[in-house]
Coordinates of C-alpha atoms in Angstrom, one line a residue:
Chain A
M6 CA -8.7 26.8 -5.3
R7 CA -9.5 26.3 -8.9
A8 CA -6.8 23.7 -9.3
M9 CA -8.2 21.8 -6.3
L10 CA -11.7 21.8 -7.6
L11 CA -10.6 20.8 -11.1
A12 CA -8.6 17.9 -9.6
F13 CA -11.6 16.7 -7.7
L14 CA -13.7 16.9 -10.8
A15 CA -11.0 15.0 -12.8
M16 CA -11.0 12.4 -10.1
A17 CA -14.7 11.8 -10.6
V18 CA -14.3 11.7 -14.3
I19 CA -11.4 9.2 -14.2
A20 CA -13.3 7.0 -11.8
V21 CA -16.5 6.9 -13.9
G22 CA -14.5 6.6 -17.1
A23 CA -12.5 3.7 -15.7
D24 CA -15.7 1.9 -14.7
I25 CA -17.3 2.3 -18.1
L26 CA -14.0 1.5 -20.0
L27 CA -13.5 -1.7 -18.0
D28 CA -17.0 -2.8 -18.6
L29 CA -16.6 -2.0 -22.3
I30 CA -13.5 -4.1 -22.7
G31 CA -15.4 -6.9 -20.9
F32 CA -13.7 -6.8 -17.5
S33 CA -15.1 -6.0 -14.1
T34 CA -14.1 -7.6 -10.8
Q35 CA -17.8 -7.9 -10.0
A36 CA -18.6 -9.8 -13.2
V37 CA -15.5 -12.1 -13.0
T38 CA -15.9 -13.2 -9.4
S39 CA -19.7 -13.4 -9.0
G40 CA -23.0 -13.8 -10.7
A41 CA -23.5 -15.4 -14.1
A42 CA -19.7 -15.7 -14.8
V43 CA -19.2 -18.3 -12.1
R44 CA -22.5 -20.2 -12.6
S45 CA -22.3 -23.4 -14.7
G46 CA -23.9 -22.7 -18.0
Chain B
M264 CA 7.6 -6.7 -18.3
I265 CA 5.0 -5.1 -16.2
K266 CA 4.8 -8.2 -14.0
T267 CA 8.5 -8.2 -13.6
F268 CA 8.5 -4.5 -12.7
C269 CA 5.8 -5.1 -10.1
R270 CA 7.6 -8.0 -8.7
L271 CA 10.8 -6.0 -8.3
L272 CA 8.8 -3.3 -6.5
I273 CA 7.3 -5.7 -4.2
L274 CA 10.7 -7.2 -3.6
A275 CA 12.2 -3.8 -2.7
L276 CA 9.5 -3.4 -0.1
S277 CA 9.5 -7.0 1.2
V278 CA 12.1 -6.7 3.8
A279 CA 9.7 -5.3 6.4
P280 CA 7.0 -7.9 6.1
L281 CA 9.5 -10.7 6.3
A282 CA 9.9 -9.9 10.0
W283 CA 6.3 -11.0 10.6
A284 CA 5.8 -13.4 7.7
P285 CA 4.2 -16.4 9.3
A286 CA 5.9 -19.7 9.8
A287 CA 3.3 -21.1 7.3
A288 CA 5.1 -19.1 4.6
Q289 CA 8.4 -20.8 5.3
Q290 CA 9.4 -24.2 4.1
G291 CA 12.4 -26.4 4.6
G292 CA 14.2 -24.1 7.1
A293 CA 14.1 -26.2 10.2
A294 CA 15.3 -29.7 10.6
E295 CA 12.8 -32.3 9.7
Q296 CA 11.5 -34.2 12.7
P297 CA 11.4 -37.9 12.4
A298 CA 8.1 -39.2 13.8
P299 CA 7.4 -42.7 14.8
R300 CA 4.5 -43.0 12.3
A301 CA 4.7 -46.8 12.2
S302 CA 2.4 -46.8 15.2
T303 CA -0.2 -44.9 13.2
G304 CA 0.2 -46.9 10.0
G305 CA 1.9 -43.9 8.3
A306 CA -0.7 -41.4 9.4
Q307 CA 0.3 -38.2 11.3
T308 CA 1.0 -38.6 15.0
L309 CA -0.1 -36.3 17.8
E310 CA 3.5 -34.9 17.8
D311 CA 3.1 -34.0 14.1
I312 CA -0.2 -32.2 14.9
L313 CA 1.3 -30.3 17.9
A314 CA 4.4 -29.4 15.9
R315 CA 2.3 -27.9 13.2
Q316 CA 0.2 -26.0 15.6
R317 CA 3.4 -24.6 17.1
G318 CA 4.2 -23.3 13.6
E319 CA 7.3 -25.5 13.2
N320 CA 8.4 -26.5 9.8
L321 CA 7.5 -30.1 9.2
D322 CA 8.2 -32.3 6.2
D323 CA 4.6 -33.2 5.3
G324 CA 5.6 -35.3 2.3
F325 CA 4.1 -38.3 4.1
R326 CA 0.7 -36.7 3.9
R327 CA 1.2 -34.8 0.6
E328 CA 2.0 -37.9 -1.3
A329 CA -0.4 -40.2 0.5
T330 CA -3.2 -39.7 -2.1
G331 CA -3.9 -43.3 -3.0
D332 CA -2.7 -45.5 -5.8
P333 CA -5.0 -46.6 -8.6
A334 CA -2.7 -49.5 -9.3
R335 CA -3.6 -50.9 -5.9
A336 CA -7.3 -50.6 -6.4
A337 CA -9.4 -53.6 -5.6
G338 CA -11.3 -55.2 -8.5
I339 CA -14.5 -53.3 -9.4
A340 CA -16.6 -56.2 -8.0
A341 CA -14.6 -56.5 -4.8
Q342 CA -15.3 -54.7 -1.5
L343 CA -14.5 -51.0 -1.8
G344 CA -13.5 -51.6 -5.4
T345 CA -15.3 -48.5 -6.7
L346 CA -12.9 -46.3 -4.7
G347 CA -10.3 -46.8 -7.3
G348 CA -7.4 -47.2 -5.0
A349 CA -7.9 -44.0 -3.1
S350 CA -9.8 -43.8 0.2
D351 CA -11.8 -40.8 1.2
S352 CA -8.9 -39.6 3.3
D353 CA -6.6 -40.0 0.3
V354 CA -9.0 -37.9 -1.9
F355 CA -9.3 -35.2 0.7
R356 CA -5.5 -35.0 1.0
A357 CA -5.2 -34.7 -2.7
L358 CA -7.7 -31.9 -2.7
R359 CA -6.0 -30.2 0.2
Y360 CA -2.6 -30.3 -1.5
G361 CA -3.9 -29.4 -4.9
S362 CA -2.9 -32.6 -6.6
A363 CA -6.4 -33.9 -7.2
D364 CA -7.7 -34.0 -10.8
V365 CA -10.7 -31.7 -10.2
T366 CA -13.5 -31.0 -12.5
V367 CA -16.0 -28.3 -11.3
S368 CA -19.2 -27.0 -12.7
A369 CA -18.5 -23.4 -11.6
R370 CA -16.7 -21.2 -14.1
G371 CA -14.1 -18.5 -13.3
P372 CA -10.5 -18.4 -12.3
A373 CA -9.2 -20.7 -9.6
T374 CA -12.6 -22.4 -9.0
D375 CA -11.0 -25.8 -9.1
V376 CA -9.3 -25.1 -5.7
I377 CA -11.7 -26.9 -3.4
I378 CA -9.7 -26.8 -0.1
Q379 CA -7.3 -24.0 0.8
D380 CA -6.5 -24.4 4.5
S381 CA -3.8 -21.7 4.5
G382 CA -6.8 -19.3 4.1
M383 CA -7.6 -19.7 7.7
W384 CA -4.3 -18.2 8.7
W385 CA -5.0 -15.2 6.5
L386 CA -8.5 -14.9 7.8
E387 CA -7.4 -14.9 11.4
L388 CA -4.7 -12.3 10.7
R389 CA -7.1 -10.1 8.7
K390 CA -9.8 -10.2 11.4
G391 CA -7.4 -9.7 14.3
P392 CA -3.8 -8.4 14.3
L393 CA -4.2 -6.5 11.1
L394 CA -7.1 -4.5 12.3
I395 CA -5.8 -4.1 15.8
W396 CA -2.2 -3.0 15.0
G397 CA -3.3 -1.0 12.0
G398 CA -5.9 0.8 14.1
W399 CA -3.4 1.5 16.8
L400 CA -0.9 2.9 14.4
L401 CA -3.4 5.4 13.1
A402 CA -4.6 6.3 16.6
A403 CA -1.0 6.7 17.8
M404 CA -0.1 9.0 14.9
I405 CA -3.2 11.2 15.7
V406 CA -2.1 11.3 19.4
V407 CA 1.5 12.2 18.4
V408 CA 0.2 15.1 16.2
L409 CA -2.1 16.4 18.9
V410 CA 0.7 16.2 21.5
Y411 CA 3.0 18.0 19.1
L412 CA 0.4 20.7 18.5
S413 CA -0.2 21.2 22.2
I414 CA 3.6 21.5 22.9
R415 CA 4.9 23.3 19.9
G416 CA 1.7 25.0 18.6
P417 CA 1.4 26.0 15.0
I418 CA 4.6 27.2 13.3
R419 CA 4.0 30.9 12.7
I420 CA 5.7 33.3 10.3
E421 CA 8.1 35.0 12.7
G422 CA 9.0 38.1 10.7
A423 CA 6.6 40.7 9.5
K424 CA 4.7 39.7 6.4
T425 CA 5.7 41.6 3.4
G426 CA 2.3 41.6 1.7
R427 CA 4.1 40.6 -1.5
S428 CA 3.8 37.0 -2.6
I429 CA 5.7 34.8 -5.0
L430 CA 4.6 31.7 -6.9
R431 CA 5.5 28.5 -5.1
F432 CA 3.4 25.9 -7.0
S433 CA 2.2 26.2 -10.6
A434 CA -1.4 25.2 -11.5
I435 CA -0.3 21.8 -12.8
E436 CA 1.6 21.1 -9.6
R437 CA -1.4 22.0 -7.5
F438 CA -3.7 20.0 -9.8
S439 CA -1.5 16.9 -9.4
H440 CA -1.2 17.3 -5.7
W441 CA -4.9 17.6 -5.2
L442 CA -5.7 14.8 -7.5
L443 CA -3.3 12.6 -5.5
A444 CA -4.6 14.0 -2.1
G445 CA -8.3 13.7 -3.0
S446 CA -8.0 10.1 -4.4
F447 CA -5.8 9.1 -1.4
I448 CA -8.4 10.3 1.1
L449 CA -11.2 8.5 -0.7
L450 CA -9.2 5.3 -1.1
G451 CA -8.2 5.5 2.6
L452 CA -11.8 6.0 3.8
S453 CA -13.3 3.4 1.5
G454 CA -10.4 1.0 2.4
L455 CA -11.1 1.5 6.1
I456 CA -14.8 0.9 5.6
T457 CA -14.0 -2.3 3.8
L458 CA -11.6 -3.5 6.5
F459 CA -13.4 -2.3 9.6
G460 CA -17.0 -2.1 8.4
R461 CA -18.1 -5.6 9.5
F462 CA -17.0 -4.9 13.1
A463 CA -17.5 -1.1 13.4
L464 CA -20.3 -0.1 11.2
I465 CA -22.8 -3.0 11.1
P466 CA -23.5 -2.6 14.9
I467 CA -24.3 1.0 14.2
F468 CA -26.1 1.1 10.9
G469 CA -27.3 -2.5 10.6
K470 CA -26.6 -4.9 7.8
D471 CA -29.0 -3.5 5.2
F472 CA -27.6 0.0 5.2
F473 CA -24.0 -1.3 5.6
S474 CA -24.4 -3.3 2.4
V475 CA -25.1 0.0 0.6
I476 CA -22.1 1.6 2.2
A477 CA -19.9 -1.4 1.4
L478 CA -20.9 -1.6 -2.2
A479 CA -20.3 2.2 -2.6
S480 CA -16.9 1.8 -1.0
K481 CA -16.0 -1.0 -3.3
W482 CA -16.9 0.9 -6.3
I483 CA -15.0 4.0 -5.1
H484 CA -12.0 1.9 -4.2
N485 CA -11.8 0.1 -7.5
N486 CA -12.3 3.1 -9.7
V487 CA -10.7 6.0 -7.9
A488 CA -7.6 3.9 -7.8
W489 CA -6.9 4.9 -11.4
A490 CA -7.0 8.6 -10.5
F491 CA -4.5 7.9 -7.7
M492 CA -2.1 6.0 -10.0
A493 CA -2.4 8.8 -12.7
A494 CA -1.7 11.4 -10.0
L495 CA 1.3 9.5 -8.7
V496 CA 2.9 9.6 -12.1
M497 CA 2.1 13.4 -12.4
V498 CA 3.5 14.2 -9.0
F499 CA 6.6 12.2 -9.7
V500 CA 7.2 14.0 -13.0
C501 CA 6.5 17.4 -11.5
W502 CA 8.7 17.1 -8.5
V503 CA 11.4 14.5 -8.8
V504 CA 14.0 17.0 -9.9
H505 CA 13.4 19.0 -6.7
N506 CA 13.6 16.0 -4.5
V507 CA 17.1 14.8 -5.2
P508 CA 18.9 14.9 -1.8
N509 CA 21.7 17.4 -1.3
R510 CA 24.0 18.7 1.4
A511 CA 21.5 21.2 2.7
D512 CA 19.3 18.3 3.7
L513 CA 21.8 17.0 6.2
I514 CA 21.9 20.4 7.9
W515 CA 18.1 20.6 7.9
L516 CA 17.9 17.1 9.5
A517 CA 20.7 17.9 12.0
K518 CA 18.6 20.9 13.2
G519 CA 15.4 18.9 13.2
G520 CA 14.0 21.2 10.5
G521 CA 13.3 23.7 13.2
L522 CA 10.2 21.7 14.1
F523 CA 11.2 21.3 17.7
S524 CA 12.6 24.7 18.5
K525 CA 11.4 28.2 17.7
H526 CA 13.4 30.8 15.8
V527 CA 15.4 28.0 14.0
H528 CA 15.1 28.0 10.2
P529 CA 17.6 25.7 8.5
P530 CA 18.1 26.6 4.9
A531 CA 16.2 24.6 2.3
R532 CA 15.6 24.7 -1.4
K533 CA 12.2 24.2 -3.0
F534 CA 11.7 21.2 -0.7
N535 CA 13.3 20.6 2.6
A536 CA 14.6 17.2 3.8
G537 CA 11.3 16.4 5.6
Q538 CA 9.3 17.1 2.4
K539 CA 11.8 15.0 0.4
I540 CA 11.3 12.1 2.8
V541 CA 7.5 12.4 2.4
F542 CA 7.9 12.6 -1.4
W543 CA 9.9 9.4 -1.7
V544 CA 7.7 7.6 0.8
V545 CA 4.7 8.6 -1.3
I546 CA 6.3 7.4 -4.5
V547 CA 7.7 4.1 -3.1
L548 CA 4.6 3.2 -1.1
G549 CA 2.4 4.5 -3.8
I550 CA 3.9 2.2 -6.4
S551 CA 3.9 -0.7 -4.1
I552 CA 0.3 -0.2 -3.1
S553 CA -0.7 0.3 -6.7
A554 CA 1.0 -3.0 -7.7
S555 CA -0.7 -5.0 -5.0
G556 CA -3.9 -3.1 -5.7
L557 CA -3.8 -4.1 -9.4
S558 CA -3.3 -7.7 -8.3
L559 CA -6.4 -7.4 -6.2
L560 CA -8.3 -5.5 -8.9
F561 CA -7.7 -8.3 -11.5
P562 CA -8.2 -11.4 -9.3
F563 CA -5.8 -14.3 -10.1
E564 CA -4.5 -12.4 -13.2
M565 CA -1.4 -10.8 -11.7
P566 CA 0.1 -13.2 -9.1
M567 CA 3.3 -11.7 -7.7
F568 CA 4.3 -13.1 -4.4
A569 CA 5.5 -16.6 -5.3
K570 CA 7.9 -15.1 -7.8
T571 CA 8.9 -12.4 -5.4
F572 CA 9.6 -14.9 -2.7
E573 CA 11.6 -16.9 -5.2
I574 CA 13.8 -13.8 -5.9
L575 CA 14.1 -13.1 -2.1
N576 CA 15.1 -16.7 -1.5
A577 CA 17.7 -16.5 -4.3
L578 CA 19.1 -13.3 -2.7
G579 CA 19.2 -14.9 0.7
L580 CA 17.3 -12.2 2.4
P581 CA 15.0 -14.4 4.5
Q582 CA 18.1 -16.3 5.7
L583 CA 19.5 -12.9 6.8
F584 CA 16.6 -12.6 9.1
G585 CA 17.1 -16.1 10.5
M586 CA 14.2 -17.5 8.5
G587 CA 13.9 -20.5 6.3
E588 CA 13.1 -20.2 2.6
L589 CA 9.8 -18.6 1.8
A590 CA 7.1 -20.6 0.0
T591 CA 7.4 -20.4 -3.7
E592 CA 4.4 -22.6 -4.6
M593 CA 1.1 -21.0 -3.8
T594 CA -2.5 -21.6 -4.6
P595 CA -4.1 -18.7 -6.6
H596 CA -6.0 -17.8 -3.4
E597 CA -2.9 -17.6 -1.4
E598 CA -1.5 -15.1 -3.9
M599 CA -4.6 -13.0 -3.4
Q600 CA -4.3 -13.3 0.4
Y601 CA -0.7 -12.1 0.4
A602 CA -1.7 -9.2 -1.9
Q603 CA -4.5 -8.2 0.4
L604 CA -2.3 -8.3 3.5
W605 CA 0.5 -6.4 1.9
H606 CA -1.9 -3.8 0.4
S607 CA -3.4 -3.3 3.9
V608 CA 0.0 -3.0 5.7
V609 CA 1.4 -0.5 3.2
A610 CA -1.9 1.4 3.4
F611 CA -1.7 1.7 7.2
V612 CA 1.9 3.0 7.1
F613 CA 1.0 5.3 4.2
M614 CA -2.0 6.8 6.1
A615 CA 0.0 7.3 9.3
I616 CA 2.6 9.3 7.4
I617 CA 0.1 11.3 5.5
I618 CA -1.7 12.2 8.7
A619 CA 1.5 14.0 9.8
H620 CA 1.8 15.6 6.4
I621 CA -1.8 16.8 6.5
Y622 CA -1.2 18.3 9.9
L623 CA 1.9 20.2 8.8
G624 CA 0.3 21.3 5.6
S625 CA -2.8 22.7 7.3
V626 CA -3.1 23.9 10.9
G627 CA 0.5 23.0 11.7
M628 CA 2.2 25.7 9.7
E629 CA 1.0 29.2 8.9
G630 CA 1.0 29.7 5.1
A631 CA 1.5 26.1 4.1
F632 CA -2.1 25.4 3.0
E633 CA -2.2 28.7 1.0
S634 CA 0.8 27.6 -0.9
M635 CA -1.1 24.6 -2.3
E636 CA -4.5 26.5 -2.4
T637 CA -3.5 29.6 -4.4
G638 CA 0.0 28.5 -5.3
E639 CA 1.5 31.7 -3.7
V640 CA 3.3 32.4 -0.5
D641 CA 4.3 35.5 1.3
R642 CA 8.0 36.4 0.7
Q643 CA 8.7 36.3 4.4
W644 CA 7.3 32.8 4.6
A645 CA 9.6 31.8 1.7
K646 CA 12.6 33.5 3.3
E647 CA 12.1 31.7 6.6
H648 CA 11.2 28.2 5.4
H649 CA 12.9 27.8 2.1
S650 CA 15.7 30.4 2.1
L651 CA 17.8 28.8 -0.6
W652 CA 14.8 28.5 -2.9
Y653 CA 13.8 32.1 -2.2
E654 CA 17.3 33.3 -3.1
E655 CA 17.1 31.4 -6.4
V656 CA 13.7 32.9 -7.2
V657 CA 14.9 36.4 -6.4
A658 CA 18.0 35.9 -8.5
E659 CA 15.8 34.7 -11.4
E660 CA 13.5 37.8 -11.0
Q661 CA 16.5 40.1 -11.0
E662 CA 17.9 38.4 -14.1
A663 CA 14.5 38.7 -15.9
A664 CA 14.2 42.3 -14.9
S665 CA 17.7 43.1 -16.2
R666 CA 16.8 41.4 -19.5
E667 CA 13.6 43.4 -19.8
A668 CA 15.1 46.8 -18.8
P669 CA 16.1 48.9 -21.8
A670 CA 19.8 49.1 -22.4
T671 CA 21.4 52.3 -21.2
P672 CA 23.3 54.0 -24.0
A673 CA 27.0 54.5 -23.2
E674 CA 28.0 58.2 -22.8

């Protein structure tokens, strides 16, 4: 049971970490395909 | 390198979709049809339009290349001189076939594609057959599982439980499994919400609330995907050694794994043939769905299908299926559309198989869930379902015991 709970916790950590990391390196699908990125500047 | 790898993976799994790849994806396979276009001044005829609607291959060079000629432009002061040798129709054809020199104010990848009419084919397929057939596949698998449960019932431990357990899965094995399982379920649910939400959820929840659900699903799908990919690697490393096919698998398969008859327990090592099939399906489909998922996650950055189709054409696989050559020139959006379709088709097949796996790993077999929950199984369970593995474990235990036992002095 502990391995299962740890895995679910790791899943959440990886997901949040991936989101933050992609933002930090300047990439997110949201930013690339919508909003200011596609408006003429 | 990564791109080549991904392309090869897609290639390996591309035989199935070739069976339903649309005629629009083929080019040059059928004989060109001469059309009496003199009567239309070179424009397409009714027969051309009907042939296209029937999905026939048609040499559309007469349209593709009819994009005007600046050299034939009238003088700037003459009538229509400002058109520069290209009529409105010429300009729209150039836009449609991607040969127009386009400058757009919008920034971002592929924003200079103004018209992409193959997108309609994708949209129709995504709205209709993909949802219908995918939905039916999942429903059919659930029905099969329920019918199997009602006929066969849960597979019980037949002998008396010993009350003594042995370790079947280590902590890292269980962690990897649950990381993969948890991420797969979240990805499956969020993917289904994305695919079916507009039709199934908006009528129930309304557009405002659905927008919240859809945004959350998108975030989950995009980010939990990394956990899935990491878990896929972990599971592969943990279990690939135990999933190499051997002769016992043939016996197991010949006896149907004892799934369809009681008191039958074909011998198996740590994993039986059925589990090995699930393992390799998970690995192959997992890699394929990850490749197409990455292509979708980074829009227009990882196009794969044109190159894949090129390789397939070179191998002659489409011709084997009686098809013409597959399209090797695609607009960036077409690449994304193929990635989306392939991702969804693989996902439906994947989910259908995992439904059966979840059944057998939970209510379908006594003791199966415990093996992945605590990592331990009753010795009787091991003896019945994985007798060869049980013998190996017992032999190892005896060997370890004999090593630890104090040496008896000779008399």
